[in-house]
Amino acid sequence: MIIKQKGTYDIYGVDAKKRQYIKNVLDTLSDKYGYGFIETPVFEATELFHRSVGDESDIVKKETYDFKDRGDRNISLRPEGTAGVVRWFVENKLYGNLTDPVKVFYCEKMYRYERPQSGRQREFTQWGFECFGSDFVESDAEVISLAYNAYKLLGLENVKVKINSLGDDESRDNYRKALVDYLKPYKDELCDDCKRRLETNPLRVLDCKIDGDNDILKNVPKIIDYLNEESKNRFDKLLELLDLLEIDYEIDSNIVRGLDYYNYTVFEIVLNDSLALGAGGRYNNLVESLGGESTPAVGFAMGLDRVVEILDNENIEIPIEDSIDVYILGESENERNTASILTQTLRLNSFSCEMDMMNKTFKNQFKAVDRMNAKYLILLKDDDIKENVITIKDNKTREEEKISIVDLVDYLDTHI
Ligand code: AMP
């Protein structure tokens, strides 16, 4: 027997319905915020992720699914969504004089070769969105507002934004120097990766999964103390805006984000003060570094699988349909043929409708009516069919009526 790969899941039944509901909520909200749906390929040139996510990131160093295709090209399954969307933006030359921002959202499978554990899969779905073209804090606030309110709309009350600023290039350079000066004396106590990161990309040390809990990191200098005036003013303005929007936030200097491309705003959304739900930030240099004209951008991504799990854990009810509108019963060949016709007609008129597919007796079909929780049942009889009438019964009140077949759709329209 062939079984599924480690860290992957088959999703069906009630779980599939719950995900579909959540996706619909997120799709609708994204649309209201003016973000258009985008799909990009599951696989891209490996180089795209090296140049965007960063050579030194854990994602690229240890987690991508890399392979050579039959044309000897280096290919990777996407580990995150931003790189592909930016590649699309650059390839289609959407940069330049934008009069309005270009705003897109995606909801797609991502692949990371991680050690599978609760909340960490090898194949997972991320809902994310990107806004290109505005360097004003209104766009940071819009992205944070969309992410924050998405969770609220799904019923999670205790969500909070943990926010930090990495500042501009100058602020980041100053901070990098201060961080290296601080960490150098402790070099021997860091993990092997961090020893190397200290030379290549010291900010990454703050994001290390191994050294993350190390006491040394608890007292590192704070990036916020190294912001120059412009970066500081920008951060203050954003926080003011979040206050106006009544978004619950907290400044957290530990948030630096694992990906290379962020500057200025970085944020995470957490539940009950600690559980990470999703993360985002501003990335003004990425479009240019992937070959486009310099274009400011800001975005966010969250794990959909985790949200399904959390809504379950928090006992938040997801309104999924567990009933059907109509079940049509018939036994003779003529009754079954009529059932097939009426079932198709009702389905095409937006009613959910089922009939027997297993050649069951009336008695057993009645059991199916209850199993499927049908609101109405139609009991077909040859004599009725001859006269173009049917018996329809409300399965709750048990009241039944004989109506003309041609009136069926109208009848259900007024009763359901
Ligand atoms: P990241 O792209 O690493 O910033 O992750 C953004 C969000 O995606 C996280 O907050 C998680 O909700 C989700 N996520 C990241 N990696 C995984 C994974 N391996 N399995 C499930 N969800 C993930």
Short mmCIF file of C-alpha atoms and ligand atoms in Angstrom, two decimals:
data_model
loop_
_atom_site.label_atom_id
_atom_site.label_comp_id
_atom_site.label_asym_id
_atom_site.label_seq_id
_atom_site.Cartn_x
_atom_site.Cartn_y
_atom_site.Cartn_z
CA MET A 1 0.00 0.00 0.00
CA ILE A 2 1.29 3.45 -0.87
CA ILE A 3 0.72 5.98 1.89
CA LYS A 4 0.84 9.77 1.90
CA GLN A 5 4.14 11.57 2.41
CA LYS A 6 5.22 12.75 5.85
CA GLY A 7 3.84 16.21 6.68
CA THR A 8 1.08 16.05 4.05
CA TYR A 9 -2.67 15.62 4.55
CA ASP A 10 -5.75 14.51 2.69
CA ILE A 11 -8.56 16.91 3.45
CA TYR A 12 -12.18 15.85 2.96
CA GLY A 13 -15.61 15.74 4.56
CA VAL A 14 -16.34 18.19 7.37
CA ASP A 15 -12.73 19.44 7.42
CA ALA A 16 -12.91 20.28 3.74
CA LYS A 17 -16.19 22.14 4.31
CA LYS A 18 -14.68 24.14 7.17
CA ARG A 19 -11.70 25.14 5.04
CA GLN A 20 -13.99 26.13 2.22
CA TYR A 21 -15.99 28.33 4.58
CA ILE A 22 -12.83 30.01 5.88
CA LYS A 23 -11.53 30.52 2.35
CA ASN A 24 -14.82 32.12 1.33
CA VAL A 25 -14.68 34.53 4.28
CA LEU A 26 -11.10 35.47 3.39
CA ASP A 27 -11.84 35.79 -0.35
CA THR A 28 -14.79 38.07 0.32
CA LEU A 29 -12.88 40.26 2.75
CA SER A 30 -9.86 40.53 0.40
CA ASP A 31 -12.23 41.61 -2.34
CA LYS A 32 -13.79 44.30 -0.12
CA TYR A 33 -10.29 45.64 0.61
CA GLY A 34 -9.68 45.84 -3.15
CA TYR A 35 -7.26 42.91 -3.46
CA GLY A 36 -7.67 40.79 -6.60
CA PHE A 37 -7.11 37.02 -6.65
CA ILE A 38 -3.86 35.79 -8.19
CA GLU A 39 -2.53 32.29 -8.86
CA THR A 40 1.14 31.75 -9.57
CA PRO A 41 2.95 28.48 -10.39
CA VAL A 42 3.75 25.90 -7.71
CA PHE A 43 7.30 25.64 -9.04
CA GLU A 44 9.70 28.41 -9.97
CA ALA A 45 13.41 28.75 -10.79
CA THR A 46 15.37 27.96 -7.60
CA GLU A 47 17.25 31.22 -8.06
CA LEU A 48 14.06 33.21 -7.44
CA PHE A 49 13.94 32.05 -3.82
CA HIS A 50 17.68 32.47 -3.33
CA ARG A 51 17.43 36.07 -4.50
CA SER A 52 14.24 36.96 -2.62
CA VAL A 53 13.92 34.89 0.53
CA GLY A 54 17.72 34.95 0.87
CA ASP A 55 20.62 32.49 0.61
CA GLU A 56 21.13 32.58 4.35
CA SER A 57 17.54 31.88 5.37
CA ASP A 58 16.61 28.56 6.93
CA ILE A 59 13.91 28.26 4.30
CA VAL A 60 16.36 28.30 1.39
CA LYS A 61 19.26 26.56 3.15
CA LYS A 62 17.34 23.63 4.57
CA GLU A 63 13.69 23.61 3.64
CA THR A 64 13.05 23.98 -0.08
CA TYR A 65 12.11 21.04 -2.24
CA ASP A 66 14.71 21.39 -4.98
CA PHE A 67 15.08 19.26 -8.08
CA LYS A 68 16.40 19.30 -11.60
CA ASP A 69 13.73 18.97 -14.27
CA ARG A 70 14.28 16.90 -17.43
CA GLY A 71 15.71 19.97 -19.14
CA ASP A 72 18.41 20.21 -16.43
CA ARG A 73 16.92 23.38 -14.92
CA ASN A 74 17.15 24.05 -11.18
CA ILE A 75 13.58 24.16 -9.90
CA SER A 76 12.06 24.61 -6.42
CA LEU A 77 8.54 24.11 -5.10
CA ARG A 78 7.52 27.46 -3.65
CA PRO A 79 8.12 27.71 0.11
CA GLU A 80 6.17 31.00 0.39
CA GLY A 81 4.03 33.22 -1.80
CA THR A 82 5.65 36.64 -2.03
CA ALA A 83 8.56 35.67 -4.32
CA GLY A 84 6.27 34.31 -7.05
CA VAL A 85 3.96 37.32 -6.89
CA VAL A 86 6.90 39.73 -7.14
CA ARG A 87 8.31 37.70 -10.06
CA TRP A 88 4.90 38.12 -11.77
CA PHE A 89 4.89 41.87 -11.02
CA VAL A 90 8.38 42.31 -12.48
CA GLU A 91 7.88 39.99 -15.47
CA ASN A 92 4.78 41.95 -16.49
CA LYS A 93 6.55 45.28 -15.91
CA LEU A 94 3.76 46.52 -13.69
CA TYR A 95 6.17 48.91 -11.95
CA GLY A 96 6.72 52.44 -13.19
CA ASN A 97 4.40 55.32 -12.61
CA LEU A 98 1.61 53.66 -10.67
CA THR A 99 -1.32 56.02 -10.10
CA ASP A 100 -2.89 53.51 -7.71
CA PRO A 101 -1.38 50.55 -5.90
CA VAL A 102 -1.49 47.07 -7.46
CA LYS A 103 -3.13 44.81 -4.85
CA VAL A 104 -3.37 41.02 -5.05
CA PHE A 105 -4.14 38.09 -2.77
CA TYR A 106 -3.48 34.37 -3.02
CA CYS A 107 -4.51 31.23 -1.19
CA GLU A 108 -2.17 28.43 -2.22
CA LYS A 109 -0.17 25.40 -1.23
CA MET A 110 3.41 25.95 -0.06
CA TYR A 111 6.15 23.38 0.46
CA ARG A 112 8.86 23.27 3.12
CA TYR A 113 10.97 20.32 4.13
CA GLU A 114 10.41 20.83 7.86
CA ARG A 115 10.26 18.37 10.70
CA PRO A 116 6.51 17.73 10.84
CA GLN A 117 4.92 18.66 14.17
CA SER A 118 1.78 20.39 15.38
CA GLY A 119 1.27 23.44 13.15
CA ARG A 120 4.25 22.57 10.93
CA GLN A 121 3.59 20.60 7.79
CA ARG A 122 5.57 19.93 4.65
CA GLU A 123 2.64 20.87 2.46
CA PHE A 124 0.51 23.69 3.81
CA THR A 125 -1.78 26.44 2.58
CA GLN A 126 -1.05 30.12 2.98
CA TRP A 127 -3.47 32.95 2.46
CA GLY A 128 -1.50 36.08 1.72
CA PHE A 129 -1.70 39.45 0.05
CA GLU A 130 0.64 42.04 -1.38
CA CYS A 131 0.23 45.75 -2.08
CA PHE A 132 2.69 47.33 -4.58
CA GLY A 133 3.34 50.98 -5.27
CA SER A 134 2.67 52.90 -2.07
CA ASP A 135 5.38 53.96 0.35
CA PHE A 136 2.87 55.64 2.64
CA VAL A 137 1.92 54.27 6.03
CA GLU A 138 -1.72 54.08 4.95
CA SER A 139 -0.80 51.00 2.95
CA ASP A 140 1.00 49.39 5.91
CA ALA A 141 -2.09 50.12 7.98
CA GLU A 142 -4.39 48.69 5.30
CA VAL A 143 -2.45 45.43 5.18
CA ILE A 144 -2.42 45.15 8.97
CA SER A 145 -6.13 45.99 9.10
CA LEU A 146 -6.99 43.29 6.55
CA ALA A 147 -4.95 40.64 8.37
CA TYR A 148 -6.21 41.61 11.84
CA ASN A 149 -9.87 41.90 10.86
CA ALA A 150 -9.77 38.60 8.96
CA TYR A 151 -9.14 36.78 12.23
CA LYS A 152 -11.79 38.85 14.02
CA LEU A 153 -14.32 38.05 11.32
CA LEU A 154 -13.58 34.35 11.72
CA GLY A 155 -14.47 34.67 15.39
CA LEU A 156 -11.06 34.92 17.06
CA GLU A 157 -11.40 37.65 19.68
CA ASN A 158 -8.07 37.73 21.43
CA VAL A 159 -5.84 38.65 18.50
CA LYS A 160 -3.09 41.20 18.69
CA VAL A 161 -0.54 42.71 16.31
CA LYS A 162 3.08 42.51 17.46
CA ILE A 163 4.89 45.15 15.54
CA ASN A 164 8.42 46.43 15.05
CA SER A 165 10.33 48.58 12.62
CA LEU A 166 13.58 47.59 10.94
CA GLY A 167 13.93 51.14 9.61
CA ASP A 168 15.62 52.11 6.36
CA ASP A 169 18.97 50.82 5.06
CA GLU A 170 20.96 53.31 7.15
CA SER A 171 19.15 52.36 10.39
CA ARG A 172 19.57 48.68 9.62
CA ASP A 173 23.31 49.10 8.93
CA ASN A 174 23.81 50.93 12.22
CA TYR A 175 21.89 48.26 14.06
CA ARG A 176 23.78 45.45 12.33
CA LYS A 177 27.07 46.91 13.59
CA ALA A 178 25.73 47.24 17.15
CA LEU A 179 24.38 43.69 17.04
CA VAL A 180 27.70 42.22 15.85
CA ASP A 181 29.59 44.16 18.55
CA TYR A 182 27.22 42.74 21.15
CA LEU A 183 27.23 39.14 19.89
CA LYS A 184 30.94 38.71 19.06
CA PRO A 185 32.06 38.01 22.66
CA TYR A 186 29.41 35.24 22.86
CA LYS A 187 30.23 33.69 19.50
CA ASP A 188 31.34 30.33 20.93
CA GLU A 189 28.01 29.91 22.70
CA LEU A 190 25.98 30.23 19.50
CA CYS A 191 24.96 27.35 17.23
CA ASP A 192 27.10 26.62 14.16
CA ASP A 193 24.64 28.30 11.83
CA CYS A 194 24.60 31.45 13.94
CA LYS A 195 28.42 31.55 14.09
CA ARG A 196 28.32 31.79 10.32
CA ARG A 197 25.33 34.18 10.30
CA LEU A 198 27.31 36.56 12.49
CA GLU A 199 29.58 37.12 9.48
CA THR A 200 27.04 36.83 6.66
CA ASN A 201 23.70 38.11 7.98
CA PRO A 202 23.71 38.89 11.71
CA LEU A 203 20.02 39.86 11.92
CA ARG A 204 19.24 36.24 11.15
CA VAL A 205 20.69 35.24 14.52
CA LEU A 206 17.67 36.88 16.18
CA ASP A 207 15.41 34.60 14.22
CA CYS A 208 17.27 31.34 14.90
CA LYS A 209 15.11 28.38 15.90
CA ILE A 210 17.97 26.93 18.01
CA ASP A 211 19.38 30.05 19.65
CA GLY A 212 16.04 31.82 19.86
CA ASP A 213 15.61 30.96 23.55
CA ASN A 214 19.26 31.54 24.44
CA ASP A 215 19.69 34.05 27.30
CA ILE A 216 22.28 35.91 25.25
CA LEU A 217 19.56 36.91 22.84
CA LYS A 218 17.29 38.22 25.59
CA ASN A 219 19.56 41.25 26.12
CA VAL A 220 20.49 42.12 22.56
CA PRO A 221 20.33 45.79 21.56
CA LYS A 222 16.91 46.83 20.28
CA ILE A 223 16.61 47.88 16.66
CA ILE A 224 14.12 50.56 17.62
CA ASP A 225 16.93 52.45 19.42
CA TYR A 226 18.87 52.60 16.14
CA LEU A 227 16.17 54.03 13.90
CA ASN A 228 17.11 57.34 12.27
CA GLU A 229 14.68 60.23 12.45
CA GLU A 230 12.84 59.48 9.22
CA SER A 231 12.34 55.83 10.17
CA LYS A 232 11.23 56.74 13.67
CA ASN A 233 8.69 59.31 12.41
CA ARG A 234 7.30 56.83 9.96
CA PHE A 235 6.87 54.21 12.66
CA ASP A 236 5.14 56.72 14.98
CA LYS A 237 2.77 57.74 12.18
CA LEU A 238 1.85 54.11 11.54
CA LEU A 239 1.16 53.48 15.22
CA GLU A 240 -1.07 56.58 15.31
CA LEU A 241 -3.03 55.19 12.41
CA LEU A 242 -3.41 51.79 14.10
CA ASP A 243 -4.77 53.63 17.15
CA LEU A 244 -7.34 55.39 14.96
CA LEU A 245 -8.36 52.06 13.45
CA GLU A 246 -8.68 50.59 16.95
CA ILE A 247 -6.29 47.78 16.12
CA ASP A 248 -4.83 46.17 19.19
CA TYR A 249 -1.02 46.21 18.88
CA GLU A 250 2.13 45.95 20.95
CA ILE A 251 5.68 46.95 20.00
CA ASP A 252 7.90 43.87 20.08
CA SER A 253 11.57 44.44 19.38
CA ASN A 254 12.19 40.70 18.93
CA ILE A 255 10.34 40.62 15.65
CA VAL A 256 12.82 40.82 12.82
CA ARG A 257 11.29 38.27 10.42
CA GLY A 258 13.14 35.39 8.88
CA LEU A 259 13.14 36.65 5.33
CA ASP A 260 15.79 38.94 3.91
CA TYR A 261 13.56 41.29 2.08
CA TYR A 262 11.89 43.30 4.83
CA ASN A 263 12.47 46.94 5.77
CA TYR A 264 10.54 49.41 7.93
CA THR A 265 7.38 47.68 9.19
CA VAL A 266 7.51 44.05 10.34
CA PHE A 267 4.64 42.46 12.24
CA GLU A 268 3.12 39.25 13.44
CA ILE A 269 -0.44 38.51 14.44
CA VAL A 270 -0.73 36.44 17.59
CA LEU A 271 -3.55 34.78 19.48
CA ASN A 272 -3.74 34.86 23.28
CA ASP A 273 -0.47 36.83 23.33
CA SER A 274 1.78 34.09 22.04
CA LEU A 275 0.46 31.78 19.37
CA ALA A 276 1.73 33.04 15.99
CA LEU A 277 -0.99 33.12 13.36
CA GLY A 278 0.68 34.96 10.50
CA ALA A 279 3.30 37.53 9.63
CA GLY A 280 4.06 40.34 7.25
CA GLY A 281 5.90 43.53 6.57
CA ARG A 282 7.21 46.08 4.12
CA TYR A 283 9.72 45.10 1.47
CA ASN A 284 10.69 48.15 -0.57
CA ASN A 285 13.83 46.64 -2.15
CA LEU A 286 12.55 43.33 -3.43
CA VAL A 287 11.05 44.44 -6.76
CA GLU A 288 14.33 46.10 -7.71
CA SER A 289 16.45 43.20 -6.57
CA LEU A 290 14.43 40.91 -8.83
CA GLY A 291 15.08 43.12 -11.84
CA GLY A 292 12.21 45.64 -11.77
CA GLU A 293 12.22 49.37 -11.13
CA SER A 294 12.31 50.25 -7.46
CA THR A 295 8.74 49.86 -6.13
CA PRO A 296 7.65 49.99 -2.51
CA ALA A 297 5.55 47.07 -1.33
CA VAL A 298 3.96 45.61 1.78
CA GLY A 299 2.31 42.25 2.44
CA PHE A 300 1.19 39.53 4.82
CA ALA A 301 0.78 35.73 4.90
CA MET A 302 -0.94 33.35 7.26
CA GLY A 303 -1.22 29.60 7.53
CA LEU A 304 -4.74 28.47 6.70
CA ASP A 305 -4.31 24.98 8.20
CA ARG A 306 -3.39 26.49 11.52
CA VAL A 307 -6.49 28.68 11.56
CA VAL A 308 -8.75 25.67 11.02
CA GLU A 309 -7.06 23.92 13.94
CA ILE A 310 -7.24 26.98 16.20
CA LEU A 311 -10.93 27.63 15.48
CA ASP A 312 -11.55 24.02 16.52
CA ASN A 313 -9.43 24.33 19.67
CA GLU A 314 -11.17 27.58 20.65
CA ASN A 315 -14.55 25.92 20.10
CA ILE A 316 -15.57 28.51 17.57
CA GLU A 317 -18.39 27.17 15.54
CA ILE A 318 -17.98 27.28 11.79
CA PRO A 319 -21.36 27.50 10.04
CA ILE A 320 -21.20 24.56 7.68
CA GLU A 321 -24.22 23.13 5.94
CA ASP A 322 -25.02 19.68 7.31
CA SER A 323 -28.39 19.27 5.65
CA ILE A 324 -29.77 19.02 2.14
CA ASP A 325 -32.85 20.73 0.75
CA VAL A 326 -34.65 17.76 -0.77
CA TYR A 327 -34.48 13.96 -0.99
CA ILE A 328 -36.53 12.32 -3.74
CA LEU A 329 -37.74 8.75 -3.22
CA GLY A 330 -38.80 6.31 -5.92
CA GLU A 331 -38.86 2.53 -6.39
CA SER A 332 -40.24 1.54 -9.82
CA GLU A 333 -38.25 2.29 -12.97
CA ASN A 334 -40.65 5.10 -13.90
CA GLU A 335 -40.42 6.61 -10.40
CA ARG A 336 -36.61 6.43 -10.51
CA ASN A 337 -36.45 8.06 -13.95
CA THR A 338 -38.70 10.86 -12.73
CA ALA A 339 -36.49 11.18 -9.64
CA SER A 340 -33.43 11.60 -11.89
CA ILE A 341 -35.15 14.33 -13.91
CA LEU A 342 -36.41 16.22 -10.85
CA THR A 343 -33.07 15.89 -9.02
CA GLN A 344 -31.27 17.46 -11.96
CA THR A 345 -33.91 20.21 -12.27
CA LEU A 346 -33.66 21.14 -8.58
CA ARG A 347 -29.84 21.12 -8.57
CA LEU A 348 -29.81 23.42 -11.59
CA ASN A 349 -32.22 25.70 -9.72
CA SER A 350 -29.79 26.03 -6.79
CA PHE A 351 -31.32 23.46 -4.45
CA SER A 352 -29.27 20.65 -2.97
CA CYS A 353 -31.06 17.45 -3.84
CA GLU A 354 -30.30 13.73 -3.52
CA MET A 355 -31.95 10.50 -4.66
CA ASP A 356 -31.19 6.83 -4.18
CA MET A 357 -28.23 5.49 -6.19
CA MET A 358 -28.09 2.00 -4.64
CA ASN A 359 -31.40 0.51 -5.73
CA LYS A 360 -32.68 0.68 -2.16
CA THR A 361 -36.25 -0.06 -1.06
CA PHE A 362 -38.54 2.80 0.05
CA LYS A 363 -37.92 1.77 3.65
CA ASN A 364 -34.17 2.14 3.31
CA GLN A 365 -34.52 5.34 1.30
CA PHE A 366 -36.40 6.85 4.26
CA LYS A 367 -33.37 6.08 6.42
CA ALA A 368 -31.22 8.02 3.90
CA VAL A 369 -33.59 11.01 4.21
CA ASP A 370 -32.75 11.21 7.91
CA ARG A 371 -29.05 10.46 7.47
CA MET A 372 -28.76 13.31 5.01
CA ASN A 373 -30.92 15.55 7.14
CA ALA A 374 -33.19 16.52 4.26
CA LYS A 375 -35.49 19.53 4.80
CA TYR A 376 -38.11 18.16 2.36
CA LEU A 377 -38.77 14.77 0.88
CA ILE A 378 -40.68 13.95 -2.26
CA LEU A 379 -42.33 10.53 -2.41
CA LEU A 380 -42.86 9.60 -6.06
CA LYS A 381 -45.66 7.23 -7.00
CA ASP A 382 -46.51 5.94 -10.48
CA ASP A 383 -50.18 6.95 -10.14
CA ASP A 384 -49.23 10.53 -9.16
CA ILE A 385 -46.72 10.83 -11.98
CA LYS A 386 -49.43 9.91 -14.51
CA GLU A 387 -51.38 12.93 -13.26
CA ASN A 388 -48.30 15.19 -13.13
CA VAL A 389 -48.50 15.65 -9.38
CA ILE A 390 -46.11 14.83 -6.53
CA THR A 391 -46.32 14.53 -2.77
CA ILE A 392 -43.90 16.81 -0.95
CA LYS A 393 -43.39 16.59 2.79
CA ASP A 394 -41.75 18.92 5.29
CA ASN A 395 -39.46 16.57 7.15
CA LYS A 396 -39.61 18.59 10.36
CA THR A 397 -43.32 19.39 10.73
CA ARG A 398 -44.31 16.17 8.90
CA GLU A 399 -46.92 18.17 6.97
CA GLU A 400 -47.38 17.05 3.39
CA GLU A 401 -48.99 18.49 0.29
CA LYS A 402 -49.80 17.28 -3.17
CA ILE A 403 -48.63 19.78 -5.77
CA SER A 404 -48.34 19.93 -9.53
CA ILE A 405 -44.85 18.89 -10.77
CA VAL A 406 -44.46 22.14 -12.71
CA ASP A 407 -44.93 24.13 -9.48
CA LEU A 408 -42.13 22.34 -7.60
CA VAL A 409 -39.39 24.95 -8.03
CA ASP A 410 -41.76 27.80 -7.10
CA TYR A 411 -42.97 25.83 -4.09
CA LEU A 412 -39.42 25.32 -2.79
CA ASP A 413 -38.50 28.92 -3.57
CA THR A 414 -41.21 30.12 -1.20
CA HIS A 415 -40.66 27.46 1.45
CA ILE A 416 -36.83 27.26 1.75
P1 AMP B 1 6.30 32.59 7.15
O1 AMP B 1 6.11 32.53 5.65
O2 AMP B 1 7.34 31.62 7.63
O3 AMP B 1 6.44 33.97 7.67
O4 AMP B 1 4.94 32.01 7.79
C1 AMP B 1 3.73 32.72 7.76
C2 AMP B 1 2.66 31.82 8.35
O5 AMP B 1 2.53 30.64 7.55
C3 AMP B 1 3.00 31.29 9.74
O6 AMP B 1 2.58 32.17 10.74
C4 AMP B 1 2.20 30.01 9.77
O7 AMP B 1 0.85 30.28 10.09
C5 AMP B 1 2.24 29.52 8.34
N1 AMP B 1 3.29 28.48 8.16
C6 AMP B 1 4.60 28.64 7.92
N2 AMP B 1 5.24 27.47 7.81
C7 AMP B 1 4.30 26.51 7.98
C8 AMP B 1 4.32 25.07 7.96
N3 AMP B 1 5.43 24.38 7.74
N4 AMP B 1 3.15 24.40 8.20
C9 AMP B 1 2.00 25.09 8.42
N5 AMP B 1 1.92 26.43 8.42
C10 AMP B 1 3.05 27.15 8.21
#
